[in-house]
Amino acid sequence: MRKRLAQFRKLGRTPEHKWAMLRNMVTSLIKYERIVTTVPKAKELRHLADKMVGYAKKNSIHKKQLAMRIIREKPVCEKLFNVLGPRYEDRDGGYCRVMKLSRPRKGDNAPMAVIEYVDRPGEIRAARVPQKRKERYFNNLSEVMRNAGIKPVDNSQKQA
């Protein structure tokens, strides 16, 4: 039986070349937080970028060593653990967004996409607030409003 036949995209490269390209792309994505590439490359990069943020959220020495195996530049790894890890501590997954661009690439008509991290300043489309963050910030909202002198709205009464 041939299982796991289509686990990853080949992207028309040898495995060594594909892995080197993905390492370069994830380093650039962490550095700039948004890059433009082809749709298949962006979809393949999304898995690796989400794994890097997962390492950053755990923030142990072992996870830093695992991340440094993939990321090419030390300052980029520091940004991953100091900026991106704390930013996504409330989010359970889906740290990257792939948006297809309307126009293909001019030379070879390849479909293009923008891959970016969500919840970042200057993002193209705002992300939904994670459930953990909603619970943390809005759990005591009624108590804060009562202390400020704002009466709660009663929706059960019919208004004339």
JSON list of C-alpha atoms in Angstrom, two decimals:
[
{"chain": "A", "resi": 1, "resn": "MET", "atom": "CA", "xyz": [0.00, 0.00, 0.00]},
{"chain": "A", "resi": 2, "resn": "ARG", "atom": "CA", "xyz": [1.22, 3.47, -0.82]},
{"chain": "A", "resi": 3, "resn": "LYS", "atom": "CA", "xyz": [-0.04, 5.69, 1.95]},
{"chain": "A", "resi": 4, "resn": "ARG", "atom": "CA", "xyz": [0.73, 9.37, 2.40]},
{"chain": "A", "resi": 5, "resn": "LEU", "atom": "CA", "xyz": [1.30, 9.75, -1.31]},
{"chain": "A", "resi": 6, "resn": "ALA", "atom": "CA", "xyz": [0.27, 13.40, -1.47]},
{"chain": "A", "resi": 7, "resn": "GLN", "atom": "CA", "xyz": [1.30, 14.60, 1.98]},
{"chain": "A", "resi": 8, "resn": "PHE", "atom": "CA", "xyz": [3.23, 17.65, 0.77]},
{"chain": "A", "resi": 9, "resn": "ARG", "atom": "CA", "xyz": [3.48, 19.51, -2.50]},
{"chain": "A", "resi": 10, "resn": "LYS", "atom": "CA", "xyz": [6.59, 18.82, -4.54]},
{"chain": "A", "resi": 11, "resn": "LEU", "atom": "CA", "xyz": [6.64, 22.32, -6.09]},
{"chain": "A", "resi": 12, "resn": "GLY", "atom": "CA", "xyz": [8.69, 21.03, -9.02]},
{"chain": "A", "resi": 13, "resn": "ARG", "atom": "CA", "xyz": [11.92, 20.85, -7.02]},
{"chain": "A", "resi": 14, "resn": "THR", "atom": "CA", "xyz": [14.15, 18.31, -5.39]},
{"chain": "A", "resi": 15, "resn": "PRO", "atom": "CA", "xyz": [13.43, 17.84, -1.67]},
{"chain": "A", "resi": 16, "resn": "GLU", "atom": "CA", "xyz": [16.66, 19.63, -0.72]},
{"chain": "A", "resi": 17, "resn": "HIS", "atom": "CA", "xyz": [15.86, 22.63, -2.91]},
{"chain": "A", "resi": 18, "resn": "LYS", "atom": "CA", "xyz": [12.27, 22.76, -1.69]},
{"chain": "A", "resi": 19, "resn": "TRP", "atom": "CA", "xyz": [13.35, 22.63, 1.95]},
{"chain": "A", "resi": 20, "resn": "ALA", "atom": "CA", "xyz": [15.96, 25.38, 1.42]},
{"chain": "A", "resi": 21, "resn": "MET", "atom": "CA", "xyz": [13.37, 27.54, -0.34]},
{"chain": "A", "resi": 22, "resn": "LEU", "atom": "CA", "xyz": [10.82, 27.07, 2.47]},
{"chain": "A", "resi": 23, "resn": "ARG", "atom": "CA", "xyz": [13.44, 27.91, 5.10]},
{"chain": "A", "resi": 24, "resn": "ASN", "atom": "CA", "xyz": [14.28, 31.13, 3.26]},
{"chain": "A", "resi": 25, "resn": "MET", "atom": "CA", "xyz": [10.61, 31.99, 2.85]},
{"chain": "A", "resi": 26, "resn": "VAL", "atom": "CA", "xyz": [9.70, 31.40, 6.50]},
{"chain": "A", "resi": 27, "resn": "THR", "atom": "CA", "xyz": [12.66, 33.56, 7.54]},
{"chain": "A", "resi": 28, "resn": "SER", "atom": "CA", "xyz": [11.42, 36.35, 5.26]},
{"chain": "A", "resi": 29, "resn": "LEU", "atom": "CA", "xyz": [7.84, 35.93, 6.49]},
{"chain": "A", "resi": 30, "resn": "ILE", "atom": "CA", "xyz": [8.88, 36.31, 10.12]},
{"chain": "A", "resi": 31, "resn": "LYS", "atom": "CA", "xyz": [11.10, 39.26, 9.26]},
{"chain": "A", "resi": 32, "resn": "TYR", "atom": "CA", "xyz": [8.58, 41.24, 7.20]},
{"chain": "A", "resi": 33, "resn": "GLU", "atom": "CA", "xyz": [5.32, 39.59, 8.41]},
{"chain": "A", "resi": 34, "resn": "ARG", "atom": "CA", "xyz": [3.91, 39.68, 4.86]},
{"chain": "A", "resi": 35, "resn": "ILE", "atom": "CA", "xyz": [5.32, 38.33, 1.60]},
{"chain": "A", "resi": 36, "resn": "VAL", "atom": "CA", "xyz": [3.99, 37.84, -1.93]},
{"chain": "A", "resi": 37, "resn": "THR", "atom": "CA", "xyz": [4.53, 34.47, -3.58]},
{"chain": "A", "resi": 38, "resn": "THR", "atom": "CA", "xyz": [2.69, 31.90, -5.69]},
{"chain": "A", "resi": 39, "resn": "VAL", "atom": "CA", "xyz": [-0.40, 30.20, -4.26]},
{"chain": "A", "resi": 40, "resn": "PRO", "atom": "CA", "xyz": [1.07, 26.65, -3.92]},
{"chain": "A", "resi": 41, "resn": "LYS", "atom": "CA", "xyz": [4.21, 27.98, -2.22]},
{"chain": "A", "resi": 42, "resn": "ALA", "atom": "CA", "xyz": [2.12, 30.09, 0.16]},
{"chain": "A", "resi": 43, "resn": "LYS", "atom": "CA", "xyz": [-0.09, 27.15, 1.11]},
{"chain": "A", "resi": 44, "resn": "GLU", "atom": "CA", "xyz": [2.96, 24.99, 1.76]},
{"chain": "A", "resi": 45, "resn": "LEU", "atom": "CA", "xyz": [4.69, 27.77, 3.72]},
{"chain": "A", "resi": 46, "resn": "ARG", "atom": "CA", "xyz": [1.65, 28.22, 5.96]},
{"chain": "A", "resi": 47, "resn": "HIS", "atom": "CA", "xyz": [2.26, 24.87, 7.71]},
{"chain": "A", "resi": 48, "resn": "LEU", "atom": "CA", "xyz": [5.89, 25.67, 8.48]},
{"chain": "A", "resi": 49, "resn": "ALA", "atom": "CA", "xyz": [5.11, 29.22, 9.65]},
{"chain": "A", "resi": 50, "resn": "ASP", "atom": "CA", "xyz": [2.38, 27.99, 12.00]},
{"chain": "A", "resi": 51, "resn": "LYS", "atom": "CA", "xyz": [4.80, 25.44, 13.43]},
{"chain": "A", "resi": 52, "resn": "MET", "atom": "CA", "xyz": [7.35, 28.21, 14.11]},
{"chain": "A", "resi": 53, "resn": "VAL", "atom": "CA", "xyz": [4.76, 30.25, 16.04]},
{"chain": "A", "resi": 54, "resn": "GLY", "atom": "CA", "xyz": [3.87, 27.12, 18.00]},
{"chain": "A", "resi": 55, "resn": "TYR", "atom": "CA", "xyz": [7.52, 26.83, 19.00]},
{"chain": "A", "resi": 56, "resn": "ALA", "atom": "CA", "xyz": [7.56, 30.50, 20.01]},
{"chain": "A", "resi": 57, "resn": "LYS", "atom": "CA", "xyz": [4.47, 30.12, 22.19]},
{"chain": "A", "resi": 58, "resn": "LYS", "atom": "CA", "xyz": [6.10, 27.35, 24.23]},
{"chain": "A", "resi": 59, "resn": "ASN", "atom": "CA", "xyz": [9.32, 29.43, 24.59]},
{"chain": "A", "resi": 60, "resn": "SER", "atom": "CA", "xyz": [11.75, 26.83, 25.95]},
{"chain": "A", "resi": 61, "resn": "ILE", "atom": "CA", "xyz": [15.40, 26.32, 25.13]},
{"chain": "A", "resi": 62, "resn": "HIS", "atom": "CA", "xyz": [14.59, 23.16, 23.20]},
{"chain": "A", "resi": 63, "resn": "LYS", "atom": "CA", "xyz": [11.97, 24.94, 21.06]},
{"chain": "A", "resi": 64, "resn": "LYS", "atom": "CA", "xyz": [14.47, 27.74, 20.34]},
{"chain": "A", "resi": 65, "resn": "GLN", "atom": "CA", "xyz": [16.98, 25.16, 19.15]},
{"chain": "A", "resi": 66, "resn": "LEU", "atom": "CA", "xyz": [14.35, 23.54, 16.92]},
{"chain": "A", "resi": 67, "resn": "ALA", "atom": "CA", "xyz": [13.43, 26.94, 15.47]},
{"chain": "A", "resi": 68, "resn": "MET", "atom": "CA", "xyz": [17.08, 27.84, 14.85]},
{"chain": "A", "resi": 69, "resn": "ARG", "atom": "CA", "xyz": [17.42, 24.70, 12.72]},
{"chain": "A", "resi": 70, "resn": "ILE", "atom": "CA", "xyz": [14.89, 26.18, 10.32]},
{"chain": "A", "resi": 71, "resn": "ILE", "atom": "CA", "xyz": [15.27, 29.96, 10.60]},
{"chain": "A", "resi": 72, "resn": "ARG", "atom": "CA", "xyz": [18.33, 31.37, 8.85]},
{"chain": "A", "resi": 73, "resn": "GLU", "atom": "CA", "xyz": [19.00, 34.55, 10.86]},
{"chain": "A", "resi": 74, "resn": "LYS", "atom": "CA", "xyz": [19.43, 34.90, 14.63]},
{"chain": "A", "resi": 75, "resn": "PRO", "atom": "CA", "xyz": [17.68, 38.34, 14.90]},
{"chain": "A", "resi": 76, "resn": "VAL", "atom": "CA", "xyz": [14.67, 36.88, 13.11]},
{"chain": "A", "resi": 77, "resn": "CYS", "atom": "CA", "xyz": [14.55, 34.04, 15.64]},
{"chain": "A", "resi": 78, "resn": "GLU", "atom": "CA", "xyz": [14.69, 36.60, 18.45]},
{"chain": "A", "resi": 79, "resn": "LYS", "atom": "CA", "xyz": [11.76, 38.45, 16.85]},
{"chain": "A", "resi": 80, "resn": "LEU", "atom": "CA", "xyz": [9.85, 35.18, 16.65]},
{"chain": "A", "resi": 81, "resn": "PHE", "atom": "CA", "xyz": [10.25, 34.44, 20.35]},
{"chain": "A", "resi": 82, "resn": "ASN", "atom": "CA", "xyz": [10.01, 38.02, 21.69]},
{"chain": "A", "resi": 83, "resn": "VAL", "atom": "CA", "xyz": [7.29, 39.49, 19.44]},
{"chain": "A", "resi": 84, "resn": "LEU", "atom": "CA", "xyz": [5.28, 36.80, 17.66]},
{"chain": "A", "resi": 85, "resn": "GLY", "atom": "CA", "xyz": [5.11, 34.26, 20.50]},
{"chain": "A", "resi": 86, "resn": "PRO", "atom": "CA", "xyz": [3.51, 36.64, 23.02]},
{"chain": "A", "resi": 87, "resn": "ARG", "atom": "CA", "xyz": [1.24, 38.11, 20.32]},
{"chain": "A", "resi": 88, "resn": "TYR", "atom": "CA", "xyz": [-0.39, 34.74, 19.63]},
{"chain": "A", "resi": 89, "resn": "GLU", "atom": "CA", "xyz": [-0.54, 33.28, 23.14]},
{"chain": "A", "resi": 90, "resn": "ASP", "atom": "CA", "xyz": [-4.37, 33.59, 23.10]},
{"chain": "A", "resi": 91, "resn": "ARG", "atom": "CA", "xyz": [-4.82, 32.11, 19.62]},
{"chain": "A", "resi": 92, "resn": "ASP", "atom": "CA", "xyz": [-5.01, 28.32, 19.27]},
{"chain": "A", "resi": 93, "resn": "GLY", "atom": "CA", "xyz": [-4.01, 28.12, 15.61]},
{"chain": "A", "resi": 94, "resn": "GLY", "atom": "CA", "xyz": [-4.35, 29.79, 12.25]},
{"chain": "A", "resi": 95, "resn": "TYR", "atom": "CA", "xyz": [-1.58, 32.32, 12.69]},
{"chain": "A", "resi": 96, "resn": "CYS", "atom": "CA", "xyz": [-1.16, 32.85, 8.92]},
{"chain": "A", "resi": 97, "resn": "ARG", "atom": "CA", "xyz": [-3.57, 33.98, 6.25]},
{"chain": "A", "resi": 98, "resn": "VAL", "atom": "CA", "xyz": [-3.22, 33.25, 2.53]},
{"chain": "A", "resi": 99, "resn": "MET", "atom": "CA", "xyz": [-5.09, 35.64, 0.25]},
{"chain": "A", "resi": 100, "resn": "LYS", "atom": "CA", "xyz": [-5.11, 35.13, -3.49]},
{"chain": "A", "resi": 101, "resn": "LEU", "atom": "CA", "xyz": [-4.30, 38.15, -5.60]},
{"chain": "A", "resi": 102, "resn": "SER", "atom": "CA", "xyz": [-6.57, 39.06, -8.47]},
{"chain": "A", "resi": 103, "resn": "ARG", "atom": "CA", "xyz": [-3.86, 39.22, -11.12]},
{"chain": "A", "resi": 104, "resn": "PRO", "atom": "CA", "xyz": [-1.47, 36.41, -11.99]},
{"chain": "A", "resi": 105, "resn": "ARG", "atom": "CA", "xyz": [2.27, 36.95, -12.42]},
{"chain": "A", "resi": 106, "resn": "LYS", "atom": "CA", "xyz": [3.09, 38.71, -15.63]},
{"chain": "A", "resi": 107, "resn": "GLY", "atom": "CA", "xyz": [5.78, 36.44, -17.10]},
{"chain": "A", "resi": 108, "resn": "ASP", "atom": "CA", "xyz": [4.34, 32.95, -16.65]},
{"chain": "A", "resi": 109, "resn": "ASN", "atom": "CA", "xyz": [0.72, 33.63, -15.58]},
{"chain": "A", "resi": 110, "resn": "ALA", "atom": "CA", "xyz": [1.26, 31.92, -12.21]},
{"chain": "A", "resi": 111, "resn": "PRO", "atom": "CA", "xyz": [-1.48, 32.55, -9.61]},
{"chain": "A", "resi": 112, "resn": "MET", "atom": "CA", "xyz": [-0.11, 34.84, -6.90]},
{"chain": "A", "resi": 113, "resn": "ALA", "atom": "CA", "xyz": [-0.98, 35.17, -3.23]},
{"chain": "A", "resi": 114, "resn": "VAL", "atom": "CA", "xyz": [-0.11, 37.25, -0.17]},
{"chain": "A", "resi": 115, "resn": "ILE", "atom": "CA", "xyz": [0.74, 35.32, 2.98]},
{"chain": "A", "resi": 116, "resn": "GLU", "atom": "CA", "xyz": [0.73, 37.31, 6.20]},
{"chain": "A", "resi": 117, "resn": "TYR", "atom": "CA", "xyz": [0.44, 36.88, 9.93]},
{"chain": "A", "resi": 118, "resn": "VAL", "atom": "CA", "xyz": [-2.94, 37.77, 11.43]},
{"chain": "A", "resi": 119, "resn": "ASP", "atom": "CA", "xyz": [-3.38, 40.24, 14.33]},
{"chain": "A", "resi": 120, "resn": "ARG", "atom": "CA", "xyz": [-0.53, 42.45, 13.21]},
{"chain": "A", "resi": 121, "resn": "PRO", "atom": "CA", "xyz": [-0.46, 46.21, 12.70]},
{"chain": "A", "resi": 122, "resn": "GLY", "atom": "CA", "xyz": [-1.27, 47.20, 9.12]},
{"chain": "A", "resi": 123, "resn": "GLU", "atom": "CA", "xyz": [-2.84, 43.91, 8.09]},
{"chain": "A", "resi": 124, "resn": "ILE", "atom": "CA", "xyz": [-4.98, 43.81, 4.97]},
{"chain": "A", "resi": 125, "resn": "ARG", "atom": "CA", "xyz": [-8.04, 42.22, 6.59]},
{"chain": "A", "resi": 126, "resn": "ALA", "atom": "CA", "xyz": [-8.79, 42.24, 10.31]},
{"chain": "A", "resi": 127, "resn": "ALA", "atom": "CA", "xyz": [-8.90, 38.85, 12.03]},
{"chain": "A", "resi": 128, "resn": "ARG", "atom": "CA", "xyz": [-11.56, 37.57, 14.41]},
{"chain": "A", "resi": 129, "resn": "VAL", "atom": "CA", "xyz": [-10.80, 37.96, 18.09]},
{"chain": "A", "resi": 130, "resn": "PRO", "atom": "CA", "xyz": [-9.79, 34.59, 19.60]},
{"chain": "A", "resi": 131, "resn": "GLN", "atom": "CA", "xyz": [-12.25, 33.05, 22.07]},
{"chain": "A", "resi": 132, "resn": "LYS", "atom": "CA", "xyz": [-9.70, 33.04, 24.92]},
{"chain": "A", "resi": 133, "resn": "ARG", "atom": "CA", "xyz": [-9.10, 36.77, 24.52]},
{"chain": "A", "resi": 134, "resn": "LYS", "atom": "CA", "xyz": [-12.86, 37.43, 24.45]},
{"chain": "A", "resi": 135, "resn": "GLU", "atom": "CA", "xyz": [-13.33, 35.49, 27.67]},
{"chain": "A", "resi": 136, "resn": "ARG", "atom": "CA", "xyz": [-10.43, 37.22, 29.39]},
{"chain": "A", "resi": 137, "resn": "TYR", "atom": "CA", "xyz": [-11.42, 40.77, 28.49]},
{"chain": "A", "resi": 138, "resn": "PHE", "atom": "CA", "xyz": [-15.22, 40.58, 28.38]},
{"chain": "A", "resi": 139, "resn": "ASN", "atom": "CA", "xyz": [-15.93, 38.23, 31.30]},
{"chain": "A", "resi": 140, "resn": "ASN", "atom": "CA", "xyz": [-16.05, 41.01, 33.86]},
{"chain": "A", "resi": 141, "resn": "LEU", "atom": "CA", "xyz": [-17.52, 43.63, 31.52]},
{"chain": "A", "resi": 142, "resn": "SER", "atom": "CA", "xyz": [-20.87, 43.79, 33.34]},
{"chain": "A", "resi": 143, "resn": "GLU", "atom": "CA", "xyz": [-19.08, 44.29, 36.67]},
{"chain": "A", "resi": 144, "resn": "VAL", "atom": "CA", "xyz": [-16.94, 47.10, 35.24]},
{"chain": "A", "resi": 145, "resn": "MET", "atom": "CA", "xyz": [-20.02, 48.79, 33.74]},
{"chain": "A", "resi": 146, "resn": "ARG", "atom": "CA", "xyz": [-21.87, 48.55, 37.09]},
{"chain": "A", "resi": 147, "resn": "ASN", "atom": "CA", "xyz": [-18.91, 50.15, 38.89]},
{"chain": "A", "resi": 148, "resn": "ALA", "atom": "CA", "xyz": [-18.88, 52.95, 36.31]},
{"chain": "A", "resi": 149, "resn": "GLY", "atom": "CA", "xyz": [-22.58, 53.63, 36.92]},
{"chain": "A", "resi": 150, "resn": "ILE", "atom": "CA", "xyz": [-23.90, 52.23, 33.62]},
{"chain": "A", "resi": 151, "resn": "LYS", "atom": "CA", "xyz": [-27.12, 50.25, 33.99]},
{"chain": "A", "resi": 152, "resn": "PRO", "atom": "CA", "xyz": [-27.41, 46.93, 32.13]},
{"chain": "A", "resi": 153, "resn": "VAL", "atom": "CA", "xyz": [-29.90, 46.75, 29.25]},
{"chain": "A", "resi": 154, "resn": "ASP", "atom": "CA", "xyz": [-32.88, 44.48, 29.89]},
{"chain": "A", "resi": 155, "resn": "ASN", "atom": "CA", "xyz": [-33.91, 42.84, 26.61]},
{"chain": "A", "resi": 156, "resn": "SER", "atom": "CA", "xyz": [-36.77, 40.82, 28.10]},
{"chain": "A", "resi": 157, "resn": "GLN", "atom": "CA", "xyz": [-39.18, 43.78, 28.35]},
{"chain": "A", "resi": 158, "resn": "LYS", "atom": "CA", "xyz": [-41.09, 44.82, 25.23]},
{"chain": "A", "resi": 159, "resn": "GLN", "atom": "CA", "xyz": [-40.43, 48.35, 24.17]},
{"chain": "A", "resi": 160, "resn": "ALA", "atom": "CA", "xyz": [-43.31, 50.47, 22.89]}
]
